[in-house]
Structure formats: C-alpha cells, structure tokens
PDB file of C-alpha atoms in Angstrom:
ATOM      1  CA  MET M 205     -28.873  44.137  52.310  1.00  0.00           C
ATOM      2  CA  ASN M 206     -27.641  47.276  54.206  1.00  0.00           C
ATOM      3  CA  LYS M 207     -31.250  48.085  55.167  1.00  0.00           C
ATOM      4  CA  LEU M 208     -31.874  44.541  56.363  1.00  0.00           C
ATOM      5  CA  TYR M 209     -28.609  44.628  58.394  1.00  0.00           C
ATOM      6  CA  LEU M 210     -29.483  47.868  59.962  1.00  0.00           C
ATOM      7  CA  LEU M 211     -33.028  46.572  60.809  1.00  0.00           C
ATOM      8  CA  PHE M 212     -31.598  43.616  62.821  1.00  0.00           C
ATOM      9  CA  ASN M 213     -28.537  45.347  64.438  1.00  0.00           C
ATOM     10  CA  LYS M 214     -29.844  48.499  66.145  1.00  0.00           C
ATOM     11  CA  GLU M 215     -27.565  49.669  68.930  1.00  0.00           C
ATOM     12  CA  GLN M 216     -29.039  49.166  72.393  1.00  0.00           C
ATOM     13  CA  ASN M 217     -29.056  51.635  75.228  1.00  0.00           C
ATOM     14  CA  ASN M 218     -29.968  49.423  78.016  1.00  0.00           C
ATOM     15  CA  LEU M 219     -31.761  46.102  79.022  1.00  0.00           C
ATOM     16  CA  PHE M 220     -34.595  47.510  80.850  1.00  0.00           C
ATOM     17  CA  TRP M 221     -37.120  46.024  78.338  1.00  0.00           C
ATOM     18  CA  LEU M 222     -35.617  42.498  78.799  1.00  0.00           C
ATOM     19  CA  ASP M 223     -35.504  42.886  82.586  1.00  0.00           C
ATOM     20  CA  PHE M 224     -39.095  43.934  82.570  1.00  0.00           C
ATOM     21  CA  PHE M 225     -40.062  41.162  80.192  1.00  0.00           C
ATOM     22  CA  ARG M 226     -38.355  38.548  82.373  1.00  0.00           C
ATOM     23  CA  ILE M 227     -39.558  39.785  85.735  1.00  0.00           C
ATOM     24  CA  SER M 228     -43.084  40.375  84.563  1.00  0.00           C
ATOM     25  CA  ILE M 229     -43.362  36.930  82.909  1.00  0.00           C
ATOM     26  CA  SER M 230     -41.925  35.346  85.983  1.00  0.00           C
ATOM     27  CA  ILE M 231     -44.496  36.943  88.235  1.00  0.00           C
ATOM     28  CA  PHE M 232     -47.225  36.196  85.840  1.00  0.00           C
ATOM     29  CA  ILE M 233     -46.245  32.519  85.744  1.00  0.00           C
ATOM     30  CA  ILE M 234     -46.194  32.146  89.587  1.00  0.00           C
ATOM     31  CA  ILE M 235     -49.482  33.960  89.928  1.00  0.00           C
ATOM     32  CA  HIS M 236     -51.114  31.918  87.249  1.00  0.00           C
ATOM     33  CA  PHE M 237     -49.655  28.689  88.739  1.00  0.00           C
ATOM     34  CA  VAL M 238     -50.790  29.530  92.299  1.00  0.00           C
ATOM     35  CA  ALA M 239     -54.222  30.404  91.070  1.00  0.00           C
ATOM     36  CA  ALA M 240     -54.618  26.806  89.741  1.00  0.00           C
ATOM     37  CA  LEU M 241     -53.170  25.089  92.789  1.00  0.00           C
ATOM     38  CA  PRO M 242     -56.656  24.515  94.586  1.00  0.00           C
ATOM     39  CA  ASP M 243     -57.781  22.527  91.659  1.00  0.00           C
ATOM     40  CA  PHE M 244     -54.474  21.246  90.636  1.00  0.00           C
ATOM     41  CA  ASN M 245     -55.079  17.596  91.363  1.00  0.00           C
ATOM     42  CA  ASN M 246     -58.580  17.814  89.620  1.00  0.00           C
ATOM     43  CA  LEU M 247     -56.986  19.136  86.458  1.00  0.00           C
ATOM     44  CA  TYR M 248     -53.708  17.178  86.168  1.00  0.00           C
ATOM     45  CA  SER M 249     -53.650  14.037  88.444  1.00  0.00           C
ATOM     46  CA  VAL M 250     -54.263  10.431  87.280  1.00  0.00           C
ATOM     47  CA  ASN M 251     -57.076   9.391  89.493  1.00  0.00           C
ATOM     48  CA  GLU M 252     -58.476  12.446  91.112  1.00  0.00           C
ATOM     49  CA  GLY M 253     -59.680  14.549  88.173  1.00  0.00           C
ATOM     50  CA  VAL M 254     -63.043  15.711  87.254  1.00  0.00           C
ATOM     51  CA  LEU M 255     -62.483  14.002  83.984  1.00  0.00           C
ATOM     52  CA  SER M 256     -60.894  10.520  83.849  1.00  0.00           C
ATOM     53  CA  TYR M 257     -57.174  10.771  82.679  1.00  0.00           C
ATOM     54  CA  ASP M 258     -58.093   8.198  79.904  1.00  0.00           C
ATOM     55  CA  VAL M 259     -60.562  10.753  78.558  1.00  0.00           C
ATOM     56  CA  VAL M 260     -58.230  13.925  78.943  1.00  0.00           C
ATOM     57  CA  ASP M 261     -55.307  11.885  77.260  1.00  0.00           C
ATOM     58  CA  VAL M 262     -57.288  10.523  74.302  1.00  0.00           C
ATOM     59  CA  PHE M 263     -56.120  13.277  71.890  1.00  0.00           C
ATOM     60  CA  VAL M 264     -52.571  13.378  73.162  1.00  0.00           C
ATOM     61  CA  PRO M 265     -50.124  11.379  70.976  1.00  0.00           C
ATOM     62  CA  GLU M 266     -48.046   8.770  72.686  1.00  0.00           C
ATOM     63  CA  TYR M 267     -44.802  10.678  72.164  1.00  0.00           C
ATOM     64  CA  ILE M 268     -45.965  13.810  74.107  1.00  0.00           C
ATOM     65  CA  ILE M 269     -44.834  13.684  77.725  1.00  0.00           C
ATOM     66  CA  ASN M 270     -47.211  15.309  80.134  1.00  0.00           C
ATOM     67  CA  LEU M 271     -47.593  15.121  83.929  1.00  0.00           C
ATOM     68  CA  PRO M 272     -49.901  12.110  84.230  1.00  0.00           C
ATOM     69  CA  LYS M 273     -47.455  10.069  82.161  1.00  0.00           C
ATOM     70  CA  ILE M 274     -44.625  11.141  84.440  1.00  0.00           C
ATOM     71  CA  ILE M 275     -46.745  10.393  87.570  1.00  0.00           C
ATOM     72  CA  LEU M 276     -47.500   6.922  86.160  1.00  0.00           C
ATOM     73  CA  PHE M 277     -43.848   6.337  85.118  1.00  0.00           C
ATOM     74  CA  LEU M 278     -42.373   7.178  88.485  1.00  0.00           C
ATOM     75  CA  ASN M 279     -44.992   5.124  90.182  1.00  0.00           C
ATOM     76  CA  ASN M 280     -43.536   2.109  88.608  1.00  0.00           C
ATOM     77  CA  PHE M 281     -40.543   2.711  90.836  1.00  0.00           C
ATOM     78  CA  GLY M 282     -42.599   3.052  93.986  1.00  0.00           C
ATOM     79  CA  ILE M 283     -42.910   6.821  93.934  1.00  0.00           C
ATOM     80  CA  PRO M 284     -46.404   7.752  95.078  1.00  0.00           C
ATOM     81  CA  TYR M 285     -48.665   9.863  92.941  1.00  0.00           C
ATOM     82  CA  ALA M 286     -48.956  12.565  95.597  1.00  0.00           C
ATOM     83  CA  ALA M 287     -45.064  12.752  95.963  1.00  0.00           C
ATOM     84  CA  THR M 288     -44.574  13.296  92.160  1.00  0.00           C
ATOM     85  CA  ILE M 289     -47.249  16.089  91.998  1.00  0.00           C
ATOM     86  CA  LEU M 290     -45.706  17.718  95.125  1.00  0.00           C
ATOM     87  CA  GLY M 291     -42.238  17.632  93.680  1.00  0.00           C
ATOM     88  CA  PHE M 292     -43.535  19.068  90.377  1.00  0.00           C
ATOM     89  CA  LYS M 293     -45.142  21.948  92.179  1.00  0.00           C
ATOM     90  CA  ILE M 294     -41.962  22.743  94.217  1.00  0.00           C
ATOM     91  CA  ILE M 295     -39.664  22.503  91.287  1.00  0.00           C
ATOM     92  CA  TYR M 296     -42.001  24.651  89.006  1.00  0.00           C
ATOM     93  CA  ILE M 297     -42.272  27.501  91.509  1.00  0.00           C
ATOM     94  CA  ALA M 298     -38.610  27.363  92.297  1.00  0.00           C
ATOM     95  CA  SER M 299     -37.736  27.505  88.715  1.00  0.00           C
ATOM     96  CA  ALA M 300     -39.991  30.645  88.321  1.00  0.00           C
ATOM     97  CA  LEU M 301     -38.398  32.311  91.311  1.00  0.00           C
ATOM     98  CA  ILE M 302     -34.866  31.538  89.981  1.00  0.00           C
ATOM     99  CA  LEU M 303     -35.886  33.177  86.615  1.00  0.00           C
ATOM    100  CA  LEU M 304     -37.400  36.072  88.511  1.00  0.00           C
ATOM    101  CA  SER M 305     -33.945  36.677  90.110  1.00  0.00           C
ATOM    102  CA  GLY M 306     -32.250  36.637  86.635  1.00  0.00           C
ATOM    103  CA  PHE M 307     -29.878  33.909  87.858  1.00  0.00           C
ATOM    104  CA  TYR M 308     -28.772  31.897  84.668  1.00  0.00           C
ATOM    105  CA  GLN M 309     -31.725  33.346  82.745  1.00  0.00           C
ATOM    106  CA  ASN M 310     -31.491  31.128  79.784  1.00  0.00           C
ATOM    107  CA  PHE M 311     -31.082  27.870  81.621  1.00  0.00           C
ATOM    108  CA  SER M 312     -33.772  28.515  84.266  1.00  0.00           C
ATOM    109  CA  ALA M 313     -36.199  29.685  81.380  1.00  0.00           C
ATOM    110  CA  ALA M 314     -35.318  26.437  79.507  1.00  0.00           C
ATOM    111  CA  ILE M 315     -36.186  24.261  82.608  1.00  0.00           C
ATOM    112  CA  LEU M 316     -39.475  26.243  83.229  1.00  0.00           C
ATOM    113  CA  LEU M 317     -40.297  26.042  79.520  1.00  0.00           C
ATOM    114  CA  LEU M 318     -40.157  22.226  79.520  1.00  0.00           C
ATOM    115  CA  MET M 319     -42.311  22.025  82.689  1.00  0.00           C
ATOM    116  CA  GLN M 320     -44.766  24.583  81.359  1.00  0.00           C
ATOM    117  CA  ILE M 321     -45.294  22.575  78.147  1.00  0.00           C
ATOM    118  CA  VAL M 322     -45.589  19.279  80.182  1.00  0.00           C
ATOM    119  CA  LEU M 323     -48.352  21.048  82.225  1.00  0.00           C
ATOM    120  CA  THR M 324     -50.038  22.525  79.207  1.00  0.00           C
ATOM    121  CA  LYS M 325     -50.117  19.081  77.516  1.00  0.00           C
ATOM    122  CA  SER M 326     -51.528  17.488  80.604  1.00  0.00           C
ATOM    123  CA  ASN M 327     -54.986  18.814  80.142  1.00  0.00           C
ATOM    124  CA  LEU M 328     -55.783  20.240  76.683  1.00  0.00           C
ATOM    125  CA  TYR M 329     -59.355  21.182  77.800  1.00  0.00           C
ATOM    126  CA  PHE M 330     -58.060  23.639  80.362  1.00  0.00           C
ATOM    127  CA  SER M 331     -55.193  25.288  78.154  1.00  0.00           C
ATOM    128  CA  TYR M 332     -55.965  28.352  76.119  1.00  0.00           C
ATOM    129  CA  GLY M 333     -54.242  31.485  74.785  1.00  0.00           C
ATOM    130  CA  ALA M 334     -52.567  32.607  77.934  1.00  0.00           C
ATOM    131  CA  ASP M 335     -50.757  29.079  78.155  1.00  0.00           C
ATOM    132  CA  PHE M 336     -49.502  29.375  74.732  1.00  0.00           C
ATOM    133  CA  PHE M 337     -48.302  32.847  75.004  1.00  0.00           C
ATOM    134  CA  THR M 338     -46.550  31.797  78.239  1.00  0.00           C
ATOM    135  CA  SER M 339     -44.711  29.056  76.295  1.00  0.00           C
ATOM    136  CA  ILE M 340     -43.673  31.597  73.686  1.00  0.00           C
ATOM    137  CA  SER M 341     -42.348  34.067  76.282  1.00  0.00           C
ATOM    138  CA  LEU M 342     -40.321  31.435  77.950  1.00  0.00           C
ATOM    139  CA  PHE M 343     -38.896  30.437  74.613  1.00  0.00           C
ATOM    140  CA  TYR M 344     -37.811  34.137  74.015  1.00  0.00           C
ATOM    141  CA  LEU M 345     -36.303  34.222  77.528  1.00  0.00           C
ATOM    142  CA  VAL M 346     -34.235  31.096  76.518  1.00  0.00           C
ATOM    143  CA  ILE M 347     -32.850  32.564  73.256  1.00  0.00           C
ATOM    144  CA  LEU M 348     -32.397  36.120  74.325  1.00  0.00           C
ATOM    145  CA  PRO M 349     -28.982  36.788  75.789  1.00  0.00           C
ATOM    146  CA  PRO M 350     -28.977  38.877  79.062  1.00  0.00           C
ATOM    147  CA  HIS M 351     -26.010  40.841  78.129  1.00  0.00           C
ATOM    148  CA  LEU M 352     -26.062  44.305  76.557  1.00  0.00           C
ATOM    149  CA  ASN M 353     -22.893  43.671  74.616  1.00  0.00           C
ATOM    150  CA  SER M 354     -24.067  40.420  72.977  1.00  0.00           C
ATOM    151  CA  SER M 355     -24.150  40.518  69.192  1.00  0.00           C
ATOM    152  CA  ALA M 356     -27.164  38.264  69.128  1.00  0.00           C
ATOM    153  CA  LEU M 357     -29.394  40.555  71.319  1.00  0.00           C
ATOM    154  CA  PRO M 358     -30.438  42.945  68.635  1.00  0.00           C
ATOM    155  CA  PHE M 359     -31.351  40.291  66.174  1.00  0.00           C
ATOM    156  CA  PHE M 360     -33.529  38.214  68.579  1.00  0.00           C
ATOM    157  CA  LYS M 361     -35.173  41.429  69.932  1.00  0.00           C
ATOM    158  CA  LYS M 362     -36.066  42.370  66.496  1.00  0.00           C
ATOM    159  CA  VAL M 363     -37.525  38.947  65.994  1.00  0.00           C
ATOM    160  CA  PHE M 364     -39.639  39.462  69.053  1.00  0.00           C
ATOM    161  CA  GLN M 365     -40.739  42.911  67.773  1.00  0.00           C
ATOM    162  CA  ILE M 366     -41.745  41.579  64.431  1.00  0.00           C
ATOM    163  CA  HIS M 367     -43.432  38.578  66.062  1.00  0.00           C
ATOM    164  CA  VAL M 368     -45.735  40.732  68.115  1.00  0.00           C
ATOM    165  CA  CYS M 369     -46.696  42.748  64.970  1.00  0.00           C
ATOM    166  CA  ILE M 370     -47.596  39.594  63.035  1.00  0.00           C
ATOM    167  CA  VAL M 371     -49.678  38.344  65.896  1.00  0.00           C
ATOM    168  CA  TYR M 372     -51.791  41.416  65.870  1.00  0.00           C
ATOM    169  CA  PHE M 373     -51.858  41.805  62.213  1.00  0.00           C
ATOM    170  CA  PHE M 374     -53.220  38.403  61.453  1.00  0.00           C
ATOM    171  CA  ALA M 375     -55.612  38.560  64.431  1.00  0.00           C
ATOM    172  CA  GLY M 376     -57.204  41.679  62.774  1.00  0.00           C
ATOM    173  CA  PHE M 377     -56.884  40.126  59.279  1.00  0.00           C
ATOM    174  CA  ASP M 378     -58.711  36.961  60.365  1.00  0.00           C
ATOM    175  CA  LYS M 379     -61.502  38.995  61.978  1.00  0.00           C
ATOM    176  CA  LEU M 380     -62.206  40.969  58.729  1.00  0.00           C
ATOM    177  CA  LEU M 381     -62.447  37.724  56.649  1.00  0.00           C
ATOM    178  CA  GLY M 382     -65.913  36.955  57.950  1.00  0.00           C
ATOM    179  CA  ILE M 383     -69.056  38.873  58.376  1.00  0.00           C
ATOM    180  CA  ASN M 384     -69.331  38.524  62.280  1.00  0.00           C
ATOM    181  CA  TRP M 385     -67.108  41.391  62.966  1.00  0.00           C
ATOM    182  CA  TRP M 386     -68.545  43.605  60.364  1.00  0.00           C
ATOM    183  CA  ASN M 387     -72.114  43.294  61.669  1.00  0.00           C
ATOM    184  CA  GLY M 388     -71.369  43.154  65.511  1.00  0.00           C
ATOM    185  CA  GLU M 389     -72.324  39.590  66.009  1.00  0.00           C
ATOM    186  CA  SER M 390     -68.958  38.614  67.462  1.00  0.00           C
ATOM    187  CA  ILE M 391     -69.186  41.295  70.180  1.00  0.00           C
ATOM    188  CA  TRP M 392     -72.853  40.319  70.887  1.00  0.00           C
ATOM    189  CA  LYS M 393     -71.893  36.636  71.277  1.00  0.00           C
ATOM    190  CA  ALA M 394     -68.955  37.703  73.544  1.00  0.00           C
ATOM    191  CA  ILE M 395     -70.922  39.776  75.980  1.00  0.00           C
ATOM    192  CA  ASN M 396     -73.615  37.067  76.192  1.00  0.00           C
ATOM    193  CA  LEU M 397     -71.186  34.297  77.158  1.00  0.00           C
ATOM    194  CA  PRO M 398     -72.073  32.828  80.581  1.00  0.00           C
ATOM    195  CA  PHE M 399     -68.597  33.554  82.054  1.00  0.00           C
ATOM    196  CA  ALA M 400     -68.789  37.032  80.618  1.00  0.00           C
ATOM    197  CA  THR M 401     -72.031  38.015  82.161  1.00  0.00           C
ATOM    198  CA  SER M 402     -71.308  36.502  85.563  1.00  0.00           C
ATOM    199  CA  THR M 403     -69.529  39.776  86.826  1.00  0.00           C
ATOM    200  CA  TYR M 404     -70.624  42.570  84.617  1.00  0.00           C
ATOM    201  CA  ASP M 405     -74.000  42.219  82.763  1.00  0.00           C
ATOM    202  CA  ILE M 406     -73.637  44.499  79.677  1.00  0.00           C
ATOM    203  CA  THR M 407     -76.106  42.406  77.536  1.00  0.00           C
ATOM    204  CA  PHE M 408     -78.144  45.631  77.256  1.00  0.00           C
ATOM    205  CA  LEU M 409     -75.646  46.747  74.647  1.00  0.00           C
ATOM    206  CA  GLY M 410     -77.435  44.363  72.356  1.00  0.00           C
ATOM    207  CA  ASN M 411     -80.164  46.967  72.100  1.00  0.00           C
ATOM    208  CA  TYR M 412     -77.667  49.195  70.184  1.00  0.00           C
ATOM    209  CA  PRO M 413     -76.283  47.185  67.330  1.00  0.00           C
ATOM    210  CA  ILE M 414     -74.645  50.036  65.700  1.00  0.00           C
ATOM    211  CA  LEU M 415     -72.427  50.299  68.903  1.00  0.00           C
ATOM    212  CA  LEU M 416     -71.609  46.593  68.709  1.00  0.00           C
ATOM    213  CA  THR M 417     -70.627  46.903  64.985  1.00  0.00           C
ATOM    214  CA  MET M 418     -68.467  50.058  65.648  1.00  0.00           C
ATOM    215  CA  THR M 419     -66.710  48.063  68.573  1.00  0.00           C
ATOM    216  CA  GLY M 420     -66.105  45.024  66.386  1.00  0.00           C
ATOM    217  CA  LEU M 421     -64.663  47.110  63.495  1.00  0.00           C
ATOM    218  CA  ALA M 422     -62.589  49.141  65.877  1.00  0.00           C
ATOM    219  CA  THR M 423     -61.099  45.968  67.318  1.00  0.00           C
ATOM    220  CA  ALA M 424     -60.390  44.464  64.075  1.00  0.00           C
ATOM    221  CA  PHE M 425     -58.735  47.553  62.456  1.00  0.00           C
ATOM    222  CA  LEU M 426     -56.919  48.324  65.755  1.00  0.00           C
ATOM    223  CA  GLU M 427     -55.134  44.993  65.399  1.00  0.00           C
ATOM    224  CA  LEU M 428     -54.827  44.944  61.608  1.00  0.00           C
ATOM    225  CA  LEU M 429     -52.978  48.373  61.478  1.00  0.00           C
ATOM    226  CA  TYR M 430     -50.856  47.563  64.589  1.00  0.00           C
ATOM    227  CA  PRO M 431     -47.557  47.044  62.670  1.00  0.00           C
ATOM    228  CA  PHE M 432     -47.893  50.248  60.652  1.00  0.00           C
ATOM    229  CA  PHE M 433     -48.616  52.568  63.618  1.00  0.00           C
ATOM    230  CA  VAL M 434     -46.194  50.930  65.987  1.00  0.00           C
ATOM    231  CA  TRP M 435     -43.211  51.295  63.762  1.00  0.00           C
ATOM    232  CA  ASN M 436     -43.928  54.865  63.466  1.00  0.00           C
ATOM    233  CA  LYS M 437     -42.326  56.849  66.369  1.00  0.00           C
ATOM    234  CA  LYS M 438     -44.976  59.511  66.389  1.00  0.00           C
ATOM    235  CA  THR M 439     -47.897  57.052  66.915  1.00  0.00           C
ATOM    236  CA  SER M 440     -46.192  54.028  68.475  1.00  0.00           C
ATOM    237  CA  ASN M 441     -46.868  54.665  72.127  1.00  0.00           C
ATOM    238  CA  THR M 442     -50.414  55.768  71.482  1.00  0.00           C
ATOM    239  CA  TRP M 443     -51.248  52.710  69.491  1.00  0.00           C
ATOM    240  CA  ILE M 444     -49.759  50.431  72.103  1.00  0.00           C
ATOM    241  CA  TYR M 445     -51.799  52.257  74.814  1.00  0.00           C
ATOM    242  CA  LEU M 446     -54.878  51.738  72.768  1.00  0.00           C
ATOM    243  CA  ILE M 447     -54.197  47.867  72.475  1.00  0.00           C
ATOM    244  CA  ILE M 448     -53.496  47.797  76.292  1.00  0.00           C
ATOM    245  CA  LEU M 449     -56.875  49.570  76.828  1.00  0.00           C
ATOM    246  CA  MET M 450     -58.589  46.915  74.579  1.00  0.00           C
ATOM    247  CA  HIS M 451     -57.036  44.161  76.672  1.00  0.00           C
ATOM    248  CA  VAL M 452     -58.086  45.813  79.959  1.00  0.00           C
ATOM    249  CA  GLY M 453     -61.708  45.779  78.458  1.00  0.00           C
ATOM    250  CA  ILE M 454     -61.263  42.121  77.588  1.00  0.00           C
ATOM    251  CA  ALA M 455     -60.190  41.403  81.139  1.00  0.00           C
ATOM    252  CA  PHE M 456     -63.060  42.986  82.823  1.00  0.00           C
ATOM    253  CA  ILE M 457     -65.806  42.196  80.359  1.00  0.00           C
ATOM    254  CA  LEU M 458     -64.834  38.693  79.428  1.00  0.00           C
ATOM    255  CA  ASN M 459     -63.028  37.858  82.720  1.00  0.00           C
ATOM    256  CA  LEU M 460     -59.934  36.727  80.693  1.00  0.00           C
ATOM    257  CA  TYR M 461     -57.588  38.204  83.266  1.00  0.00           C
ATOM    258  CA  PHE M 462     -54.441  36.179  82.612  1.00  0.00           C
ATOM    259  CA  PHE M 463     -54.718  36.390  78.804  1.00  0.00           C
ATOM    260  CA  SER M 464     -55.108  40.015  79.012  1.00  0.00           C
ATOM    261  CA  ALA M 465     -52.267  40.337  81.466  1.00  0.00           C
ATOM    262  CA  ILE M 466     -49.729  38.493  79.347  1.00  0.00           C
ATOM    263  CA  MET M 467     -50.661  40.460  76.180  1.00  0.00           C
ATOM    264  CA  ILE M 468     -50.221  43.726  78.192  1.00  0.00           C
ATOM    265  CA  ILE M 469     -46.820  42.605  79.221  1.00  0.00           C
ATOM    266  CA  TRP M 470     -45.887  41.784  75.581  1.00  0.00           C
ATOM    267  CA  ASN M 471     -47.012  45.365  74.480  1.00  0.00           C
ATOM    268  CA  LEU M 472     -45.181  47.049  77.261  1.00  0.00           C
ATOM    269  CA  ALA M 473     -42.049  44.910  76.482  1.00  0.00           C
ATOM    270  CA  LEU M 474     -42.509  45.948  72.844  1.00  0.00           C
ATOM    271  CA  MET M 475     -42.681  49.694  73.685  1.00  0.00           C
ATOM    272  CA  PHE M 476     -39.790  49.623  76.008  1.00  0.00           C
ATOM    273  CA  SER M 477     -37.705  47.667  73.467  1.00  0.00           C
ATOM    274  CA  LEU M 478     -38.478  50.249  70.810  1.00  0.00           C
ATOM    275  CA  ASN M 479     -37.665  53.151  72.967  1.00  0.00           C
ATOM    276  CA  ASN M 480     -34.241  51.848  74.021  1.00  0.00           C
ATOM    277  CA  GLU M 481     -33.014  51.825  70.392  1.00  0.00           C
ATOM    278  CA  LYS M 482     -30.761  54.691  69.558  1.00  0.00           C
ATOM    279  CA  ASP M 483     -31.946  54.974  65.981  1.00  0.00           C
ATOM    280  CA  TYR M 484     -35.682  54.148  66.347  1.00  0.00           C
ATOM    281  CA  ARG M 485     -37.838  55.325  63.516  1.00  0.00           C
ATOM    282  CA  PHE M 486     -40.159  53.823  60.887  1.00  0.00           C
ATOM    283  CA  TYR M 487     -38.270  51.594  58.576  1.00  0.00           C
ATOM    284  CA  SER M 488     -38.802  53.473  55.326  1.00  0.00           C
ATOM    285  CA  ILE M 489     -35.304  54.929  55.918  1.00  0.00           C
ATOM    286  CA  LYS M 490     -33.516  56.168  52.739  1.00  0.00           C
ATOM    287  CA  ALA M 491     -30.375  54.409  51.523  1.00  0.00           C
TER     288      ALA M 491
END
C-alpha cells in the first residue's frame, strides 16, 4: 500500500507540464477547427452537406446531441440555420481562446469539451483518432487542478501518465496479434493509400519487403515496450523522442498531420510531467 501511495503522490516541482499541455491543446484545437471552416457547412449543416443529414445521422442514437439537432431545435424558435452555425463557431473559438489564457481552466475546458463532442457526433464519417484524443485531452483539462498545492494534482497526473502508456502498449500488442505487421503488409498498404501517395510517393519501398517488415516490427515493438522504457529514467526521454520521430514520419508519409500533432503533444506532456517529479525513477523501488 505504501508503494501505491508513493506512486500516486509524487511531490511536484512546477506546473510547466500542465501549462504546456493546456496551451498546446488549445492551439491545436483552434488550428484544427479553423482548418475545417471552409468546409464546415458541408460537413455539419442540415441542408448544405455533401451527404444528406438523414444519411449522416442514421447511426446516431436519438439521445445523442449533435450540431444538426441543435440547428433544427433552435429553428423551431425562429432562429435561422446560419445564425446557429455562426454562433457555434464564435463560442467554440472563444472557449478555446479562454482555455488558452488559463482563465478558469476547468470550466472553460468543460464547455469546450461539450462543444467538441457535439461537433464530433455531428459527422461520424469525418471523425477519427485526432478528434477522440482531443476529447480525452479536454477531459484531462477538466479534472486536472491548475494549482501546484492541490492534493488531487499528483493523482490525476499519474492517471494521465499511465493512460499514455496503456495507449501505446495495446497499440503495439494489437499489431503483433495478426500477421500483417510481421510480414510488412500493413506498411505496404499504408504507403499505397491514395492520400498517402498524393504528396510523397514512396511506393518504391514495396520492392524491398525486408525493409517493410523491419519497419512494421520496429513500430509494433516501439509501442509495445513504451511503458517499460518510459518509466526508466535512463531511457525515458530517448524512447519518447523515438515515438515522436515515428509520429513525424506518420505525419509526412500518411498526411495525418493533426493526429500526429496531438500524439506529439501527449508525449511531450508526459516527458515534462515525469521530469518535474522530485523522486522520478522506475517503479521497482524497494520497500
């Protein structure tokens, strides 16, 4: 029990990691949202979308609140579709800017989280990993107290650290369950995707199957062994840098810039959070 207590109650030196996480996630959310603005109405409106709202909403349960439902509800009170969409955009960006400033972090993060979930549920065909990790990031900013002397800060920070390790461990574990990552097929498929070859054509790597196999296994084991090397002070930063390098490769090869960006933010926040603990070492400490 004493080890468990020490694990979740490390004394903190500073709040740099949390400030970095809040500021980085806020900037990420603003850029991600602004990037979608030219196509916003096509993706989230009721009658202007590429796909009909009835088609987009077919897999959304009735109890789920999304932007089209809000648009239709407010329209019953005479509020035009365009006014609701404009109001949503303004409140969303304003909430992100307030979170960026650090003003009432938990409250502003809660408001932004609700709006971000509403947006994510508005078009499930457009949502992917970056959106889900954005929701998780905002949830952490809701529960993480922005005060160094808070007794809850060490606990929730440790939950975040363990969460990151679980994400990568099971990502690697899942890859090794099948044969596709053992024979390089997954890497071959990835570099031959239409959106992957639109910028950098590296399909020639298919002529070197051993290279694809080595890349696939390196990726899988890099993720699988993440918890073990990150919790070791001697290898922690190096392993995180390798993961960041992997995400940089994903960004430029697969054009998944936003997904890679938020995962890099998570890794840097983890590294900063580990480095600000006064007693930071691998948790095989002796009683």
